[in-house]
Coordinates of C-alpha atoms and ligand atoms in Angstrom, one line a residue:
Chain K
M1 CA 252.2 116.4 -49.2
T2 CA 254.1 118.5 -51.8
A3 CA 251.8 121.4 -51.1
L4 CA 252.8 121.2 -47.5
L5 CA 256.5 121.0 -48.3
E6 CA 255.9 124.2 -50.4
T7 CA 255.4 126.4 -47.4
P8 CA 258.9 127.2 -46.1
S9 CA 257.9 126.7 -42.4
A10 CA 257.2 123.1 -43.1
T11 CA 260.4 122.6 -45.0
V12 CA 262.5 123.1 -42.0
D13 CA 262.8 119.4 -41.6
R14 CA 264.9 119.4 -44.8
T15 CA 267.7 121.4 -43.1
T16 CA 269.8 119.4 -40.8
P17 CA 268.4 119.3 -37.2
A18 CA 271.0 120.4 -34.8
A19 CA 271.0 117.2 -32.8
S20 CA 272.1 114.9 -35.6
R21 CA 274.8 117.3 -36.9
P22 CA 277.8 115.9 -34.8
R23 CA 276.9 112.4 -35.7
R24 CA 276.9 113.3 -39.4
A25 CA 280.3 115.0 -39.0
V26 CA 281.7 111.9 -37.4
S27 CA 280.5 109.6 -40.1
R28 CA 281.8 112.0 -42.8
L29 CA 285.1 112.1 -41.1
A30 CA 285.2 108.3 -41.0
D31 CA 284.3 108.2 -44.7
A32 CA 287.2 110.6 -45.5
V33 CA 289.6 108.5 -43.4
L34 CA 288.5 105.4 -45.2
T35 CA 288.9 106.7 -48.7
G36 CA 292.3 108.2 -47.7
L37 CA 293.4 104.9 -46.3
G38 CA 292.3 103.1 -49.4
K39 CA 294.5 105.4 -51.6
V40 CA 297.5 104.9 -49.3
V41 CA 297.0 101.1 -49.4
A42 CA 296.9 101.1 -53.2
V43 CA 300.1 103.2 -53.5
A44 CA 301.8 101.1 -50.9
A45 CA 300.9 97.9 -52.7
L46 CA 302.4 99.2 -55.9
L47 CA 305.6 100.0 -54.1
V48 CA 305.8 96.6 -52.4
V49 CA 305.4 94.9 -55.8
W50 CA 308.0 97.2 -57.3
E51 CA 310.4 96.4 -54.4
V52 CA 309.8 92.6 -54.4
A53 CA 309.6 91.8 -58.1
P54 CA 313.2 92.7 -59.0
R55 CA 314.5 91.1 -55.8
L56 CA 312.8 87.8 -56.6
G57 CA 314.1 87.9 -60.1
L58 CA 310.6 88.3 -61.6
V59 CA 311.9 91.2 -63.7
D60 CA 315.5 92.1 -64.6
A61 CA 316.8 94.3 -61.7
T62 CA 319.1 96.2 -64.2
F63 CA 316.1 97.6 -66.0
L64 CA 313.7 97.9 -63.1
P65 CA 315.8 98.4 -59.9
P66 CA 313.9 97.8 -56.6
F67 CA 312.1 100.9 -55.3
T68 CA 314.5 101.4 -52.4
T69 CA 317.5 101.6 -54.8
V70 CA 315.6 104.3 -56.8
A71 CA 314.7 106.1 -53.6
V72 CA 318.3 106.3 -52.6
S73 CA 319.2 107.5 -56.0
W74 CA 316.4 110.2 -55.7
W75 CA 317.9 111.3 -52.4
D76 CA 321.4 111.6 -54.0
L77 CA 319.9 113.7 -56.8
L78 CA 318.1 115.9 -54.3
V79 CA 321.2 116.4 -52.1
S80 CA 323.5 117.2 -55.1
G81 CA 321.0 119.9 -56.2
K82 CA 320.6 118.4 -59.7
L83 CA 317.0 117.4 -59.0
L84 CA 316.0 120.9 -58.0
D85 CA 317.8 122.6 -60.9
N86 CA 316.1 120.3 -63.4
T87 CA 312.7 120.5 -61.8
Q88 CA 313.0 124.3 -61.7
A89 CA 313.9 124.4 -65.4
S90 CA 310.9 122.2 -66.3
L91 CA 308.5 124.1 -64.1
V92 CA 309.5 127.5 -65.4
R93 CA 308.9 126.3 -69.0
S94 CA 305.6 124.5 -68.2
L95 CA 304.1 127.2 -66.2
S96 CA 305.1 130.0 -68.6
G97 CA 303.6 128.2 -71.6
F98 CA 300.5 127.2 -69.6
G99 CA 300.1 130.6 -68.1
L100 CA 300.4 132.3 -71.5
A101 CA 297.9 129.9 -73.0
V102 CA 295.4 130.6 -70.2
A103 CA 295.9 134.4 -70.7
A104 CA 295.5 134.2 -74.4
A105 CA 293.0 131.4 -75.0
V106 CA 290.3 132.4 -72.5
P107 CA 289.7 135.9 -73.7
L108 CA 290.0 134.8 -77.3
G109 CA 287.6 131.9 -76.8
L110 CA 285.1 134.3 -75.1
L111 CA 285.3 136.5 -78.2
I112 CA 285.0 133.7 -80.7
G113 CA 282.2 132.1 -78.8
W114 CA 280.2 135.3 -78.5
Y115 CA 280.5 136.6 -82.1
K116 CA 279.0 133.9 -84.2
P117 CA 280.4 135.1 -87.5
V118 CA 283.9 134.9 -86.1
A119 CA 283.3 131.4 -84.9
T120 CA 281.9 130.3 -88.3
L121 CA 284.9 131.9 -90.0
L122 CA 287.5 130.3 -87.7
S123 CA 285.9 127.0 -87.1
P124 CA 287.6 125.1 -90.1
L125 CA 291.0 126.5 -88.9
L126 CA 290.3 125.5 -85.4
E127 CA 289.4 122.0 -86.5
V128 CA 292.7 121.6 -88.4
F129 CA 294.9 122.9 -85.5
R130 CA 293.0 120.9 -82.9
N131 CA 293.5 117.7 -84.8
T132 CA 297.2 118.3 -85.4
A133 CA 299.1 116.8 -82.5
A134 CA 301.4 119.3 -80.9
L135 CA 304.2 116.8 -80.8
A136 CA 304.0 116.4 -84.5
L137 CA 304.9 120.0 -84.8
L138 CA 307.9 119.8 -82.5
P139 CA 310.4 119.7 -85.4
V140 CA 308.8 122.8 -86.9
F141 CA 309.1 124.7 -83.6
V142 CA 312.7 123.7 -83.3
L143 CA 313.4 124.8 -86.9
L144 CA 311.7 128.1 -86.4
L145 CA 312.7 128.9 -82.8
G146 CA 315.8 126.8 -82.2
I147 CA 316.3 124.5 -79.2
G148 CA 316.3 127.2 -76.6
E149 CA 313.7 128.1 -74.1
T150 CA 311.6 130.0 -76.6
S151 CA 310.7 126.9 -78.6
K152 CA 310.0 124.9 -75.5
I153 CA 307.7 127.5 -74.0
A154 CA 306.1 128.0 -77.4
I155 CA 305.2 124.3 -77.9
V156 CA 303.7 124.1 -74.4
F157 CA 301.8 127.3 -75.1
Y158 CA 300.6 125.8 -78.4
A159 CA 299.5 122.5 -76.9
C160 CA 297.7 124.1 -74.0
T161 CA 295.9 126.7 -76.1
W162 CA 293.6 124.3 -77.9
P163 CA 291.7 122.6 -75.1
I164 CA 291.3 126.0 -73.3
L165 CA 290.2 127.7 -76.5
L166 CA 287.7 125.0 -77.6
N167 CA 286.2 124.6 -74.1
T168 CA 285.9 128.3 -73.7
I169 CA 284.1 128.7 -77.1
S170 CA 281.7 125.9 -76.3
A171 CA 281.1 127.3 -72.8
V172 CA 280.0 130.5 -74.2
R173 CA 277.8 128.9 -76.8
A174 CA 276.2 126.6 -74.2
V175 CA 275.0 129.4 -71.9
D176 CA 271.4 128.8 -71.0
P177 CA 269.3 130.7 -73.6
T178 CA 266.7 131.6 -70.9
L179 CA 269.4 133.4 -69.0
L180 CA 270.2 135.4 -72.1
R181 CA 266.5 136.2 -72.5
L182 CA 266.3 137.3 -68.9
A183 CA 269.3 139.6 -69.3
R184 CA 267.8 141.0 -72.5
S185 CA 264.4 141.6 -70.8
M186 CA 266.3 143.5 -68.1
D187 CA 268.0 145.6 -70.8
L188 CA 271.5 144.8 -69.5
N189 CA 274.3 146.3 -71.7
G190 CA 276.8 144.1 -73.4
F191 CA 279.5 144.5 -70.8
R192 CA 277.2 143.7 -67.9
L193 CA 275.8 140.7 -69.8
F194 CA 279.3 139.4 -70.2
Q195 CA 280.3 140.1 -66.6
K196 CA 277.3 138.9 -64.8
V197 CA 275.9 136.1 -67.0
I198 CA 278.2 134.8 -69.7
L199 CA 281.4 134.7 -67.7
P200 CA 280.1 133.0 -64.5
A201 CA 278.1 130.5 -66.6
A202 CA 281.2 129.6 -68.6
V203 CA 283.6 129.1 -65.7
P204 CA 283.0 125.3 -65.2
T205 CA 283.5 124.4 -68.8
V206 CA 286.6 126.7 -69.1
F207 CA 288.0 125.0 -66.1
T208 CA 287.7 121.6 -67.7
G209 CA 289.8 122.9 -70.5
I210 CA 292.3 124.4 -68.1
R211 CA 292.7 121.1 -66.3
L212 CA 293.3 119.3 -69.6
A213 CA 295.9 121.9 -70.5
G214 CA 297.6 121.4 -67.2
A215 CA 298.2 117.7 -67.9
L216 CA 299.3 118.5 -71.5
S217 CA 301.7 121.2 -70.4
I218 CA 303.8 118.5 -68.6
L219 CA 303.5 115.8 -71.2
V220 CA 304.5 118.0 -74.1
L221 CA 307.3 119.7 -72.3
V222 CA 308.9 116.4 -71.3
A223 CA 308.8 115.2 -74.9
A224 CA 310.4 118.5 -76.0
E225 CA 313.1 118.2 -73.4
M226 CA 313.9 114.7 -74.5
V227 CA 314.5 115.9 -78.1
G228 CA 316.9 118.7 -77.3
A229 CA 317.7 120.3 -74.0
K230 CA 320.4 120.8 -71.4
A231 CA 318.3 120.9 -68.4
G232 CA 314.8 119.8 -67.3
L233 CA 313.3 116.6 -66.0
G234 CA 312.8 115.3 -69.5
Y235 CA 316.5 115.9 -70.2
L236 CA 317.4 114.2 -66.9
I237 CA 315.4 111.1 -67.7
N238 CA 316.7 110.9 -71.2
A239 CA 320.3 111.5 -70.3
S240 CA 320.1 109.0 -67.4
Q241 CA 318.9 106.3 -69.7
F242 CA 321.6 107.2 -72.2
N243 CA 324.3 107.0 -69.5
F244 CA 322.7 103.8 -68.2
A245 CA 322.0 105.4 -64.8
I246 CA 318.8 103.5 -64.5
P247 CA 317.9 104.3 -60.9
Q248 CA 318.4 108.0 -61.6
M249 CA 316.1 107.7 -64.6
Y250 CA 313.3 106.2 -62.4
A251 CA 314.0 108.9 -59.9
G252 CA 313.3 111.5 -62.6
I253 CA 310.1 109.7 -63.6
I254 CA 308.8 109.6 -60.1
T255 CA 309.4 113.2 -59.6
L256 CA 307.6 113.9 -62.9
S257 CA 304.5 111.9 -61.8
A258 CA 304.5 113.6 -58.4
I259 CA 304.5 117.0 -60.1
G260 CA 301.7 116.0 -62.4
V261 CA 299.6 114.7 -59.6
L262 CA 300.3 117.9 -57.5
F263 CA 299.5 120.3 -60.4
N264 CA 296.3 118.5 -61.2
Q265 CA 295.3 118.6 -57.5
V266 CA 295.9 122.3 -57.4
L267 CA 293.8 122.8 -60.5
V268 CA 291.0 120.6 -59.2
G269 CA 291.1 122.6 -55.9
L270 CA 290.8 125.9 -57.8
E271 CA 287.9 124.4 -59.9
R272 CA 286.0 123.4 -56.7
R273 CA 286.4 126.8 -55.3
F274 CA 285.0 128.5 -58.4
T275 CA 282.2 126.1 -59.1
S276 CA 281.0 125.2 -55.6
W277 CA 277.5 126.3 -56.7
R278 CA 277.3 123.4 -59.1
V279 CA 274.9 120.6 -58.4
P280 CA 277.0 118.0 -56.6
V281 CA 277.4 115.0 -58.9
G282 CA 276.1 111.8 -57.3
A283 CA 274.8 113.6 -54.3
Chain Q
M1 CA 243.3 159.2 -71.0
S2 CA 243.9 155.8 -72.6
A3 CA 244.6 152.4 -71.0
H4 CA 247.8 151.4 -69.1
I5 CA 248.7 148.9 -71.8
A6 CA 247.2 149.0 -75.2
F7 CA 247.7 146.6 -78.1
R8 CA 246.7 148.4 -81.3
G9 CA 246.2 146.1 -84.3
V10 CA 249.3 144.1 -83.4
S11 CA 250.4 141.4 -85.8
K12 CA 253.6 139.4 -85.8
R13 CA 254.9 137.4 -88.7
F14 CA 257.9 135.2 -88.8
Q15 CA 260.0 134.3 -91.9
V16 CA 260.2 130.5 -92.1
K17 CA 262.3 128.4 -94.4
V18 CA 260.2 126.2 -96.7
R19 CA 261.5 122.7 -96.2
G20 CA 263.5 121.3 -99.1
S21 CA 263.9 124.7 -100.8
R22 CA 265.7 127.9 -100.3
Q23 CA 262.6 129.9 -100.3
H24 CA 261.1 131.7 -97.3
S25 CA 257.5 131.9 -96.5
E26 CA 255.8 134.2 -94.1
F27 CA 254.0 132.7 -91.1
T28 CA 251.5 134.7 -89.1
A29 CA 251.8 134.0 -85.4
V30 CA 249.7 136.8 -84.1
D31 CA 247.0 138.5 -86.1
T32 CA 245.7 142.1 -85.5
V33 CA 245.3 141.9 -81.7
D34 CA 243.5 144.8 -80.0
L35 CA 243.6 144.7 -76.2
D36 CA 243.5 147.2 -73.4
V37 CA 244.8 146.5 -69.9
E38 CA 244.1 148.9 -67.0
R39 CA 246.6 149.8 -64.3
G40 CA 246.6 147.3 -61.5
E41 CA 244.5 144.8 -63.4
F42 CA 245.2 141.0 -63.5
V43 CA 244.6 139.8 -67.1
V44 CA 245.0 136.2 -68.1
L45 CA 245.5 135.1 -71.7
V46 CA 244.5 131.6 -72.5
G47 CA 244.7 129.7 -75.8
P48 CA 245.7 126.4 -77.4
S49 CA 249.4 125.8 -77.5
G50 CA 251.2 127.4 -80.5
C51 CA 248.6 130.1 -80.8
G52 CA 251.1 132.9 -80.1
K53 CA 250.7 133.6 -76.4
S54 CA 254.5 133.7 -75.8
T55 CA 254.9 135.8 -78.9
L56 CA 252.4 138.3 -77.5
L57 CA 254.3 138.5 -74.2
D58 CA 257.7 138.8 -76.1
L59 CA 256.2 141.8 -77.9
L60 CA 255.0 143.3 -74.7
G61 CA 258.4 142.7 -73.1
G62 CA 260.1 144.4 -76.0
L63 CA 262.0 141.3 -76.9
T64 CA 260.6 141.3 -80.4
E65 CA 259.0 144.0 -82.5
P66 CA 255.5 143.8 -84.1
S67 CA 255.3 143.4 -87.9
E68 CA 252.2 145.6 -87.8
G69 CA 250.5 147.8 -85.2
E70 CA 251.9 149.0 -82.0
I71 CA 251.9 148.4 -78.2
L72 CA 251.5 151.4 -76.0
L73 CA 252.6 151.6 -72.3
D74 CA 251.0 154.6 -70.6
G75 CA 250.6 156.1 -74.1
R76 CA 254.2 155.5 -75.1
R77 CA 255.1 153.1 -77.8
I78 CA 257.2 150.1 -76.7
T79 CA 260.4 149.9 -78.7
G80 CA 262.5 147.6 -76.6
P81 CA 263.0 145.9 -73.2
G82 CA 263.0 147.9 -70.1
L83 CA 262.8 147.7 -66.3
D84 CA 259.3 149.1 -66.3
R85 CA 258.3 145.5 -67.3
G86 CA 259.4 142.4 -65.4
I87 CA 259.2 139.0 -67.0
V88 CA 258.8 135.7 -65.1
F89 CA 259.7 132.8 -67.2
Q90 CA 258.4 129.2 -67.1
Q91 CA 261.9 127.9 -66.6
Y92 CA 262.6 130.2 -63.7
A93 CA 265.8 131.6 -65.4
L94 CA 267.7 131.7 -62.1
L95 CA 271.5 132.2 -62.1
P96 CA 272.6 128.8 -60.7
W97 CA 275.9 130.3 -59.3
R98 CA 274.0 132.8 -57.1
T99 CA 272.1 132.2 -54.0
A100 CA 268.4 133.1 -53.7
Q101 CA 269.5 136.4 -52.2
G102 CA 272.0 136.9 -55.0
N103 CA 269.4 136.2 -57.6
V104 CA 267.1 138.9 -56.2
E105 CA 270.0 141.3 -55.9
F106 CA 270.7 140.6 -59.6
G107 CA 267.4 142.3 -60.3
L108 CA 268.4 145.3 -58.2
E109 CA 271.8 145.6 -59.7
A110 CA 270.2 146.6 -63.0
T111 CA 268.6 149.5 -61.4
G112 CA 270.2 152.4 -59.5
V113 CA 269.7 150.9 -56.1
P114 CA 272.9 151.6 -54.2
R115 CA 274.9 148.6 -53.1
R116 CA 274.3 149.0 -49.4
H117 CA 270.6 149.0 -49.8
R118 CA 270.4 145.9 -52.1
A119 CA 270.9 143.2 -49.5
E120 CA 268.1 144.7 -47.3
R121 CA 265.7 145.1 -50.3
A122 CA 266.5 141.6 -51.5
R123 CA 265.6 140.2 -48.0
E124 CA 262.3 142.2 -48.0
F125 CA 261.2 140.7 -51.3
L126 CA 262.3 137.2 -50.3
D127 CA 260.2 137.7 -47.3
L128 CA 257.3 138.9 -49.4
V129 CA 257.3 135.6 -51.3
G130 CA 257.6 133.6 -48.1
L131 CA 261.3 132.6 -48.4
T132 CA 262.7 134.0 -45.2
G133 CA 265.4 131.6 -44.0
F134 CA 266.3 130.4 -47.5
E135 CA 268.4 133.4 -48.5
D136 CA 271.7 131.4 -48.7
R137 CA 270.4 128.5 -50.7
H138 CA 271.4 127.9 -54.3
P139 CA 268.7 127.2 -56.9
H140 CA 269.5 123.5 -57.0
Q141 CA 268.9 123.3 -53.3
L142 CA 265.3 124.7 -53.7
S143 CA 262.1 123.0 -54.9
G144 CA 260.5 124.1 -58.2
G145 CA 257.9 126.2 -56.4
M146 CA 260.6 127.9 -54.3
R147 CA 262.6 128.6 -57.4
Q148 CA 259.7 130.3 -59.0
R149 CA 259.2 132.3 -55.8
V150 CA 262.8 133.6 -56.1
A151 CA 262.2 134.5 -59.8
I152 CA 259.0 136.4 -58.8
A153 CA 260.9 138.2 -56.0
R154 CA 263.6 139.1 -58.4
S155 CA 261.1 140.6 -60.9
L156 CA 259.3 142.5 -58.2
A157 CA 262.5 143.8 -56.6
Y158 CA 263.3 146.2 -59.4
D159 CA 259.7 147.6 -59.1
P160 CA 258.3 147.2 -62.6
Q161 CA 254.9 148.6 -63.3
V162 CA 253.9 145.4 -65.1
L163 CA 254.6 141.8 -64.3
L164 CA 254.6 139.5 -67.4
M165 CA 254.2 135.8 -66.6
D166 CA 254.5 133.2 -69.2
E167 CA 253.1 129.9 -67.9
P168 CA 255.1 130.4 -64.7
F169 CA 253.5 127.5 -62.8
A170 CA 253.3 125.0 -65.7
A171 CA 256.2 122.9 -64.6
L172 CA 254.9 122.5 -61.0
D173 CA 252.8 119.7 -59.7
A174 CA 249.1 120.3 -59.1
Q175 CA 249.2 121.1 -55.4
T176 CA 252.2 123.3 -55.5
R177 CA 250.6 125.1 -58.4
E178 CA 247.4 125.9 -56.5
S179 CA 249.4 127.2 -53.4
M180 CA 251.5 129.3 -55.8
Q181 CA 248.3 130.7 -57.4
D182 CA 247.0 131.8 -54.0
E183 CA 250.4 133.2 -53.1
L184 CA 250.5 135.2 -56.4
L185 CA 247.0 136.7 -55.8
R186 CA 248.1 137.7 -52.3
I187 CA 251.3 139.4 -53.7
W188 CA 249.3 141.0 -56.5
Q189 CA 246.9 142.5 -53.9
R190 CA 249.7 143.7 -51.7
T191 CA 251.9 145.3 -54.5
G192 CA 249.1 146.5 -56.8
K193 CA 251.1 145.6 -59.9
T194 CA 249.5 145.1 -63.3
V195 CA 249.8 141.4 -64.2
V196 CA 249.6 139.9 -67.6
F197 CA 249.5 136.2 -67.1
I198 CA 249.7 133.4 -69.7
T199 CA 248.4 129.9 -69.2
H200 CA 246.7 127.1 -71.0
S201 CA 244.9 125.9 -67.9
I202 CA 241.3 127.0 -67.7
D203 CA 241.2 126.6 -63.9
E204 CA 244.2 128.7 -63.5
A205 CA 242.8 131.4 -65.7
V206 CA 239.4 131.5 -63.9
H207 CA 241.0 131.5 -60.5
L208 CA 243.6 134.3 -61.2
G209 CA 242.1 136.6 -63.8
Q210 CA 239.9 139.6 -63.4
R211 CA 239.5 139.2 -67.1
V212 CA 240.3 136.2 -69.2
V213 CA 241.2 136.8 -72.8
V214 CA 240.6 133.7 -74.9
L215 CA 242.8 133.5 -78.0
T216 CA 242.0 131.7 -81.3
S217 CA 244.3 128.9 -82.5
R218 CA 247.0 129.9 -85.0
P219 CA 247.1 132.7 -86.0
G220 CA 246.3 134.1 -82.6
R221 CA 243.5 136.6 -82.4
V222 CA 241.4 137.8 -79.5
K223 CA 238.3 135.5 -79.6
E224 CA 236.5 136.8 -76.6
T225 CA 237.2 138.5 -73.3
V226 CA 235.5 137.2 -70.2
A227 CA 235.2 139.3 -67.1
I228 CA 235.4 137.2 -64.0
D229 CA 233.7 138.2 -60.8
L230 CA 234.2 135.8 -57.9
G231 CA 234.4 138.3 -55.1
D232 CA 237.5 138.5 -53.0
R233 CA 239.2 135.3 -54.1
T234 CA 241.7 135.1 -51.3
R235 CA 239.1 135.1 -48.6
Q236 CA 236.8 132.3 -49.6
E237 CA 237.2 128.8 -48.3
D238 CA 237.8 127.0 -51.6
P239 CA 236.9 129.4 -54.4
R240 CA 237.5 126.7 -57.0
S241 CA 234.5 124.7 -55.8
S242 CA 231.9 127.4 -56.0
P243 CA 229.1 127.2 -58.6
E244 CA 230.2 130.5 -60.2
F245 CA 233.7 129.2 -60.7
A246 CA 232.2 126.2 -62.5
R247 CA 230.1 128.4 -64.7
Y248 CA 233.1 130.5 -65.7
R249 CA 235.1 127.5 -66.3
H250 CA 232.4 126.0 -68.5
R251 CA 232.1 129.2 -70.4
I252 CA 235.8 129.4 -71.2
W253 CA 236.0 125.7 -71.9
D254 CA 233.3 126.2 -74.6
L255 CA 235.2 129.1 -76.1
L256 CA 238.4 127.1 -76.2
H257 CA 237.1 123.8 -77.2
D258 CA 236.7 124.6 -80.9
E259 CA 240.0 126.3 -80.9
V260 CA 241.8 123.4 -79.4
S261 CA 240.4 120.9 -81.9
R262 CA 241.2 123.3 -84.7
A263 CA 244.8 123.6 -83.4
Q264 CA 245.1 119.8 -83.3
Q265 CA 243.7 119.6 -86.9
Q266 CA 246.4 122.1 -87.9
E267 CA 249.1 120.0 -86.3
K268 CA 247.9 116.9 -88.1
E269 CA 248.0 118.8 -91.4
V270 CA 251.6 120.0 -90.7
V271 CA 252.6 116.4 -89.9
G272 CA 250.8 115.1 -92.9
A273 CA 252.3 117.7 -95.3
Ligands
ADP301 N1 261.3 133.1 -83.6 C1 260.4 132.3 -84.3 N2 260.5 132.0 -85.6 C2 259.6 131.3 -86.3 N3 258.4 130.9 -85.7 C3 258.2 131.1 -84.4 C4 259.2 131.9 -83.7 N4 258.7 132.1 -82.4 C5 257.5 131.4 -82.4 N5 257.2 130.9 -83.6 C6 256.0 130.2 -84.0 O1 254.9 131.0 -83.7 C7 253.8 130.2 -83.1 C8 253.4 130.8 -81.8 O2 254.4 130.5 -80.9 P1 254.2 130.8 -79.3 O3 254.0 132.3 -79.2 O4 255.5 130.3 -78.6 O5 253.0 130.0 -78.9 P2 252.4 129.6 -77.5 O6 253.3 130.3 -76.5 O7 251.0 130.1 -77.5 O8 252.4 128.1 -77.3 C9 254.3 128.8 -83.1 O9 253.7 128.1 -84.2 C10 255.8 128.9 -83.1 O10 256.3 127.8 -83.8
MG302 MG1 254.5 129.5 -74.9

């Protein structure tokens, strides 16, 4: 049986016969619609509970106003331009810190991962920094760099660096040794080896780090903006709470979640594009 | 002149850590091997596991250097890896992010083949190993046998003089294995490459080799070389069932038998120590 399958002509039955292709496409479309529907239903249910619970007095409407109240407040913020200004301030900081971290940590990680002595030398330092929560260092950053943009971008940069760096290092070290032997047997030079073997093999693990960093960039920034800032979504949320503008506070929080989800989706999409060759999990 | 490939008194020793101490001791994996291989010959090395077969192939591939002796390729001493020798690994060593076509092109990229000719050459070699129509598949979409075909095509594509194969079919099931053996013989006859093939399967050795080199258990030495003459092996109905085949198999089995039990004895001693 297997011997027959071995000859390619007999393996044609593995490829999709043309006749069943439309039916498959239909069922796949139906699947996609169903999962999409499921997600919409879950979000809708959450919003309904949020709307109904304060109105029924199950929670205090002062502290958790109904969703529609928050939505109106969000619209007001949008129209007044405050929402865009603050979002823009946050995004610039997040993306700068994140972008700098990617630009610095990926090459550095490749280098450290490849040169074993460097890795051995630096590993205790990496261990220490990795286990020091970025937020614990926030006061230090403020002391050294003030409360301006520099310290905020710096702390995002700092927080994003570690997951990317550590993932890149382990990505390089985990490259399949038989591929390295293959490259060596073909007498590839160091540059070609890096370009054609190490780099592509490392991409999936590096991307995992980048995705983690993406989530961190928003988390850390918001905390930093709450501590000391004159603009940004973290500032907006904190200031609203301080001024008892509770619906506005929730409007800020919603915006933040939406940005988080969006950012993650973009990164996941990029990851898919770059790692489409990977064995589909669960397929 | 001299042989195409010549092992001249080749030994390989490894430094190994002595357990529980900081001292190193020397461990001989391959011991004074002398062996000649002619151009275009198909030579099979058999021996019990751990006897230094892979080490010999690494030496020939230039991945390690002999501790003593030298290996000559067309009279020139081998000092490192090169594209005049192509290795086919047991674990295929395909780049998972590249398609079958891309993997074969990877072999061509290392040589001076201009970009516009690569795709065409790659398709030719995929056709040679019977994979026309599978150019765009990624390795995870191919069966084990097909993956090894891609790896063979890749090694052939950069046109080495010698094909080094380290138990390339060991991970395949019995039937796939037999069809791959026949396929390899066909490719060998068509391309005229010199093949040095490693296996621990006696049947495989007898079926493939023009000469079978039987190695001793650790440290690996050449115990005996058996010339195999089964006529044109690709033409016969089922060459594996002929009486000559059985005779050769029995002969090599005899030679190996003592070595295998000695190797097992050695393993017990290591475990017991
Ligand atoms: N790099 C190495 N360092 C130390 N010992 C090694 C090394 N490579 C192989 N050996 C040892 O040399 C012996 C022969 O190995 P190998 O050539 O892989 O055997 P085979 O391929 O015949 O099974 C084994 O005992 C193995 O443990
Ligand atoms: Mg081996």
